[in-house]
Each structure stands twice: as structure tokens, then as C-alpha cells.
CSV table of C-alpha atoms in Angstrom, one decimal:
chain,number,residue,atom,x,y,z
Z,116,MET,CA,-9.5,21.6,-3.4
Z,117,LYS,CA,-7.7,18.5,-2.3
Z,118,LYS,CA,-10.5,15.6,-1.6
Z,119,TYR,CA,-11.2,16.5,-4.9
Z,120,ILE,CA,-7.1,15.8,-6.2
Z,121,ILE,CA,-7.5,12.5,-4.5
Z,122,ILE,CA,-10.7,11.1,-6.3
Z,123,SER,CA,-9.1,12.4,-9.5
Z,124,PHE,CA,-5.8,10.6,-8.7
Z,125,ILE,CA,-8.2,7.7,-8.0
Z,126,LEU,CA,-10.9,7.8,-10.9
Z,127,LEU,CA,-6.9,7.8,-13.2
Z,128,ALA,CA,-5.5,4.9,-11.5
Z,129,THR,CA,-8.4,2.8,-11.6
Z,130,ILE,CA,-9.3,3.4,-15.0
Z,131,THR,CA,-5.4,3.0,-16.2
Z,132,LEU,CA,-5.4,-0.5,-13.6
Z,133,LYS,CA,-9.1,-1.8,-15.1
Z,134,ALA,CA,-7.1,-1.9,-18.7
Z,135,GLN,CA,-4.9,-4.1,-17.5
Z,136,GLU,CA,-5.7,-8.1,-17.8
Z,137,GLY,CA,-6.0,-10.0,-14.6
Z,138,THR,CA,-7.0,-6.9,-12.4
Z,139,SER,CA,-10.5,-6.6,-10.5
Z,140,ILE,CA,-11.8,-3.2,-9.0
Z,141,PHE,CA,-14.5,-3.9,-5.7
Z,142,ILE,CA,-16.5,-1.6,-4.4
Z,143,ASN,CA,-18.2,-3.2,-0.7
Z,144,TYR,CA,-20.8,-1.6,1.7
Z,145,LEU,CA,-19.5,-2.5,5.4
Z,146,PRO,CA,-22.0,-2.0,8.1
Z,147,SER,CA,-19.3,-2.3,11.0
Z,148,ILE,CA,-19.5,-3.1,14.8
Z,149,PRO,CA,-16.6,-1.5,17.0
Z,150,MET,CA,-14.6,-3.3,19.1
Z,151,GLY,CA,-11.8,-1.9,21.8
Z,152,GLY,CA,-11.0,1.5,22.4
Z,153,THR,CA,-13.6,2.2,19.0
Z,154,ALA,CA,-16.1,1.0,21.4
Z,155,ASP,CA,-15.5,2.5,24.0
Z,156,PHE,CA,-15.9,5.6,22.8
Z,157,SER,CA,-18.8,5.3,20.4
Z,158,ASN,CA,-20.3,2.2,20.9
Z,159,ASN,CA,-22.8,1.6,18.0
Z,160,ILE,CA,-23.5,-0.3,15.4
Z,161,SER,CA,-22.7,1.2,12.1
Z,162,PRO,CA,-24.7,1.4,9.1
Z,163,ARG,CA,-22.0,4.0,7.6
Z,164,GLY,CA,-19.0,2.4,5.9
Z,165,VAL,CA,-18.0,1.5,2.3
Z,166,ASP,CA,-14.3,0.8,0.7
Z,167,PHE,CA,-12.9,0.2,-2.4
Z,168,GLU,CA,-10.6,-2.0,-3.4
Z,169,VAL,CA,-7.8,-3.0,-6.6
Z,170,GLU,CA,-6.5,-6.4,-7.1
Z,171,ARG,CA,-3.8,-7.8,-9.6
Z,172,PHE,CA,-4.3,-11.7,-9.8
Z,173,LEU,CA,-0.6,-13.2,-9.8
Z,174,ASN,CA,-2.0,-16.0,-10.4
Z,175,GLU,CA,-6.2,-17.7,-10.3
Z,176,ASP,CA,-5.2,-18.6,-6.8
Z,177,LEU,CA,-3.4,-15.8,-5.4
Z,178,SER,CA,-3.5,-11.6,-5.4
Z,179,VAL,CA,-2.1,-9.0,-4.1
Z,180,GLY,CA,-4.1,-5.0,-4.1
Z,181,PHE,CA,-4.3,-2.2,-2.7
Z,182,ASN,CA,-7.7,-1.4,-0.4
Z,183,ILE,CA,-8.9,2.6,1.2
Z,184,ALA,CA,-12.2,2.4,2.9
Z,185,TRP,CA,-14.2,4.6,5.4
Z,186,ASN,CA,-16.1,3.7,8.8
Z,187,LEU,CA,-18.3,5.9,10.9
Z,188,PHE,CA,-19.2,5.2,14.3
Z,189,ARG,CA,-22.0,7.5,15.9
Z,190,GLU,CA,-23.3,7.7,19.6
Z,191,LYS,CA,-25.6,10.3,21.0
Z,192,ILE,CA,-24.3,9.9,25.2
Z,193,PRO,CA,-27.4,11.3,27.6
Z,194,GLU,CA,-26.1,14.5,29.9
Z,195,GLU,CA,-23.8,13.4,32.0
Z,196,THR,CA,-20.9,14.8,33.5
Z,197,PHE,CA,-17.2,14.2,32.3
Z,198,PHE,CA,-13.9,15.5,32.7
Z,199,HIS,CA,-11.3,16.9,29.9
Z,200,ASN,CA,-8.1,18.6,30.7
Z,201,ASP,CA,-8.9,20.9,33.7
Z,202,LEU,CA,-12.5,21.0,33.2
Z,203,THR,CA,-16.1,19.6,34.3
Z,204,ILE,CA,-18.2,19.3,31.8
Z,205,THR,CA,-22.0,18.2,32.1
Z,206,ALA,CA,-23.8,18.0,28.9
Z,207,VAL,CA,-25.1,15.9,25.8
Z,208,GLN,CA,-23.3,14.5,24.2
Z,209,PHE,CA,-22.8,13.5,20.5
Z,210,ARG,CA,-19.9,11.0,19.4
Z,211,TYR,CA,-18.3,10.5,16.1
Z,212,THR,CA,-15.6,8.0,15.1
Z,213,ASN,CA,-13.7,8.3,11.7
Z,214,ILE,CA,-11.5,5.4,10.2
Z,215,VAL,CA,-9.9,5.5,7.2
Z,216,PRO,CA,-7.9,2.2,6.7
Z,217,LEU,CA,-5.1,2.2,4.0
Z,218,GLN,CA,-4.0,-1.2,2.9
Z,219,VAL,CA,-1.8,-3.4,0.8
Z,220,ASN,CA,-3.4,-6.7,0.6
Z,221,VAL,CA,-2.7,-10.4,-0.1
Z,222,LYS,CA,-5.6,-12.9,-0.9
Z,223,LYS,CA,-5.7,-16.6,-1.3
Z,224,TYR,CA,-8.4,-18.0,-3.6
Z,225,PHE,CA,-9.5,-21.8,-3.2
Z,226,SER,CA,-10.9,-22.0,-6.0
Z,227,GLY,CA,-12.5,-25.3,-7.9
Z,228,GLU,CA,-15.1,-26.2,-9.8
Z,229,SER,CA,-18.3,-24.3,-9.0
Z,230,ASP,CA,-18.7,-20.5,-9.6
Z,231,TYR,CA,-18.3,-19.7,-5.4
Z,232,ILE,CA,-14.6,-19.2,-4.6
Z,233,PRO,CA,-13.7,-18.6,-1.2
Z,234,TYR,CA,-10.8,-16.9,0.2
Z,235,ALA,CA,-8.2,-15.5,3.0
Z,236,GLY,CA,-6.4,-12.8,3.1
Z,237,PHE,CA,-4.4,-10.3,4.9
Z,238,GLY,CA,-4.3,-6.4,5.1
Z,239,LEU,CA,-0.8,-4.0,6.3
Z,240,GLY,CA,-1.0,-0.2,6.1
Z,241,THR,CA,-1.9,2.4,7.9
Z,242,SER,CA,-5.5,4.4,8.9
Z,243,TYR,CA,-6.0,7.7,9.8
Z,244,ASN,CA,-8.7,8.2,13.1
Z,245,GLU,CA,-10.6,11.1,14.4
Z,246,SER,CA,-12.6,10.8,17.4
Z,247,ARG,CA,-15.0,13.7,17.5
Z,248,ASN,CA,-17.1,15.0,20.7
Z,249,ASP,CA,-20.0,17.4,20.3
Z,250,VAL,CA,-21.1,19.0,23.5
Z,251,GLY,CA,-23.3,21.8,22.8
Z,252,VAL,CA,-21.3,24.4,20.7
Z,253,PHE,CA,-18.2,23.1,21.9
Z,254,THR,CA,-16.0,20.5,19.8
Z,255,LEU,CA,-13.3,18.3,21.3
Z,256,THR,CA,-11.4,16.1,18.8
Z,257,GLU,CA,-8.5,14.1,18.5
Z,258,ASP,CA,-6.8,12.3,15.7
Z,259,LYS,CA,-3.9,10.0,14.5
Z,260,TRP,CA,-2.6,8.0,11.9
Z,261,LEU,CA,-2.4,4.1,13.1
Z,262,PHE,CA,-0.2,1.0,12.4
Z,263,ASN,CA,-3.4,-0.8,10.9
Z,264,ILE,CA,-3.8,-4.5,10.2
Z,265,ALA,CA,-6.8,-6.3,8.5
Z,266,PRO,CA,-7.4,-10.3,8.6
Z,267,GLU,CA,-10.5,-11.3,6.3
Z,268,ILE,CA,-12.4,-14.0,4.9
Z,269,GLY,CA,-14.7,-14.3,1.8
Z,270,MET,CA,-16.4,-15.6,-1.3
Z,271,LEU,CA,-16.9,-14.4,-4.7
Z,272,TYR,CA,-19.6,-15.5,-6.8
Z,273,ASP,CA,-19.0,-15.6,-10.4
Z,274,MET,CA,-22.4,-14.0,-12.2
Z,275,ASN,CA,-20.8,-13.8,-15.6
Z,276,TYR,CA,-17.4,-13.1,-17.3
Z,277,LYS,CA,-17.3,-9.2,-16.7
Z,278,ALA,CA,-18.7,-9.5,-13.1
Z,279,TRP,CA,-18.2,-10.3,-9.4
Z,280,LEU,CA,-20.3,-10.6,-6.0
Z,281,SER,CA,-18.3,-10.3,-3.7
Z,282,VAL,CA,-19.4,-10.9,0.7
Z,283,LYS,CA,-16.2,-10.5,3.1
Z,284,LEU,CA,-15.7,-10.6,7.0
Z,285,LYS,CA,-13.2,-8.2,8.2
Z,286,TYR,CA,-11.4,-7.4,11.2
Z,287,ASN,CA,-9.5,-4.0,11.3
Z,288,TYR,CA,-7.1,-3.2,14.3
Z,289,GLY,CA,-5.3,0.1,14.5
Z,290,PHE,CA,-2.3,-0.5,17.2
Z,291,LYS,CA,-2.4,2.5,19.9
Z,292,SER,CA,-0.2,5.4,19.2
Z,293,GLY,CA,0.6,7.5,22.3
Z,294,GLU,CA,-2.4,8.5,24.5
Z,295,PHE,CA,-4.7,7.6,21.4
Z,296,PRO,CA,-6.4,4.1,22.1
Z,297,SER,CA,-6.1,1.3,19.7
Z,298,GLN,CA,-8.9,0.9,16.9
Z,299,SER,CA,-10.9,-2.0,16.3
Z,300,PHE,CA,-13.8,-3.1,14.2
Z,301,LEU,CA,-15.8,-6.2,12.1
Z,302,SER,CA,-16.8,-5.1,9.2
Z,303,LEU,CA,-19.4,-7.3,7.2
Z,304,GLY,CA,-18.9,-6.3,3.4
Z,305,LEU,CA,-21.0,-6.7,0.3
Z,306,GLY,CA,-20.4,-5.5,-2.8
Z,307,ILE,CA,-19.6,-6.2,-6.3
Z,308,GLY,CA,-16.7,-6.6,-8.8
Z,309,LEU,CA,-15.4,-6.0,-12.1
Z,310,LYS,CA,-13.0,-8.4,-14.0
């Protein structure tokens, strides 16, 4: 039920914001490379990632917005022995890392006479991080909300008067909290936006 409320809220916010002049909505496919603590747990490049972004242009060169994303990293570890609390376990492991960043973004655009518009941006917010290890019939799970930053560079292509094509390179870094390690990954975003 909770996920339907969240989806309904996002759809309502999207419809409301889209009705305003100077607002753009983007959806991007985000294949990602794990780094740091994320790579220590699940080290495979992930084709599973998506983000949704709403931007409000303050002028033609500057925007502020909100971004929510989801990235899933997965790795199969062949049978090996590892330790968990006071247990010694020997088994095949299936490791999953889910990261859901929620950020406020600021972007500076370098527009000219071209249809290609490069930009640099910075996101600040939080991320929900879940590390799950499936070992046989058992599941070991840890989760934590982390303070998150996300610098990015990218380019928009003006396809016509109502749509953008978007390409971006974004680095997400969630700071360590207690025993939960820092989480980081690099994403290449490909998407489309509506003006």
C-alpha cells in the first residue's frame, strides 16, 4: 500500500509541476559501476538503474530540481567460507545492493546558439542503502540512510520545442555511518525530457 501512495504522490507532483512554465521532467536509464564500499560487497557493473528528475529553470542558464533514483548491484560469489557474528558459514552467496538516492539538484547550463547544451550540476540529499546476502535459505540484510552528494556533468540535445535528449555522467557518494560503509558508484545516464 505504501508504494502505491508514493507512486500516486509522484504522479500528482509531476502533473502539477508540468503545468508550470519553465519546468522540465526527465527520466534516465542509469547503468552504473560500483566503487568503494559498494564494490567491496557487490562488484559487478549494473545494467539496473533508473532516475526521475524534475527541474525548474530560474533563468535560461540555471535550474534547481529534485531527483530520485534506484540502482541495483548484484554479484554471485562461488562457495566460500565467511564469518557473520559468531557463525562460520560456507556457501554460495548472492549479494545485492539497492541504493535509492533522494537529492535536490542545482545545474548550470552553458548555452549558446547550438542545439547541444552542456551543463555541470551538483546534488545534495540522502540515500537509502540496503545490502542483502542470500546464503542458501538464509538472508542477511543491513540497511541505512546515508548523507549523499552527487556531482554530475552532462549534455542536453534540443530535439524539438517539447523534448530533450539527455546524456550525463554522475557520481554518487553516500558517507559512512557507524558500522555501515560508505557507498559510491558512477553512472552513465541516457534519457529523455519533456519541456
